[in-house]
Amino acid sequence: MQQTATEVFSNWALIGKDEGMERGHAPSVKAMIELALPKIRENFSVIDLGCGNGWVTRMLSELGASHSEGVDGAEEMIKKAKSTDSNHKYSHGLLPEWMPDMKFDLVHSMEFLYYLDDPAEMISKIHDQWLNDGGVLVAGVDHYKEHEESLSWPEHVGVHMTTLDISQWKEAMVSAGFVDVEIHQVASKEGFPGTLVMLGRVNH
C-alpha cells in the first residue's frame, strides 16, 4: 500500500532515520547555500521548505540569517525539531496549501518538491507569494530523470514521486517568473550524477 511522504518521514523521525538523511544531504545542502548566499542581502530572512528535524534552519542562522524558520508536513519531524531547538519557529503544514505569515529573502528546499503532484505549481506559488522582491529560491532534488538509479525510488520507498528531467525543472522555474535561473549538479560522486539544484531570483 502506498503511503504519503509525510507518513513515511514521520516514521523515519521516530526511528532516528532523520539523522542519516542529515548526513547524506549535508554536502549538497552546503553547496546549495554557497550558491545562494552571494545573491542575497546580509541579515536575510529564510524558510526551509521540508525542514525535517530542523538542521538546515539552525545552520542558516549560523550563516547570518536574521530570521530562520522551517515547515514540514511530517508531524513527527516537526516535533523532533521543536524538542531539539526552541530558538526557531517550526510549523507543521501540508504543502502546497500551507502559507507562511511573512515573505522571505531566501527559500531553501532540499528533497521536497518531487513529492508533490505538481511541483511547478509550488514553484510558482513560492515566486508569487513566499519571496520578497529580489529574493531567491534554491531547491535541490535527487530524484530526476537523468539520475537513473533514482527512478526506482517511488516503488522502493512506496510513495508518489513526480519524475521530471533537467529541462522540465528549469522550465518550471522560468515559467514561474524567476529570473537569472541557474541549474547546477552538486556533490556528485561515483554512481550519483549529483543533486540537481535550481536557483532563481524574483524580480517583481
Phi, psi and omega in degrees: 000134181283131175264164170280157178301324182293326177293315180300313185286331173296317177297318180298322178297320183293329183259008175082012182287345179297330181292324176293323177297319180299312180297317183293325185269348188303315181299320180292315182297317180299318179295321179297315182293323177297326177289323188276321190301320180295346185263358182236164185285164175291161180053045185281159172258145186212148169232138176259118185268115189081054194282348181058230183276006172092009186296325180286322177304316180291319181297321182294327174298317180296334182267009170115003178291134176277337176217122180226128178220170181222156175222143178208148179276347182270112188301319183291329176296317180294320177301318181293316179301314182293324182287333180279328196213112179262003185272344183240159179271126176236127183246138171268117183206138178271128182258148013272003187289321184298143179232137175287164181262013174207171173256160189234160173277335181218132168247124179247138178212124177237124174059050178231313196301324186285353174284346179278152176293328183223082181301326182298325178297318180293320179298319177297318181296319178299315180299315188278328194235346187253338190248141170292162173300131185086355180289163187235138168255129169234121186227134180241140175225139175261343178261105175206162193303320183287346175267086192301323182298331183284348185291341178270355184300317182305317180289318184294315182277335180082030178228158176290136170224137176270119185262114178239155174268174186302318182293327178289323176296317179297318180299322179298322179292313182295316181296329180289342179109001179294145176247167181052042183290132177235144175239129179228156166239119188240158174058035178288152175208178184304127179083358181224114184287001177105158172290129176279121184246129174250134181223134179202161185242148176270130176227085185289000000 
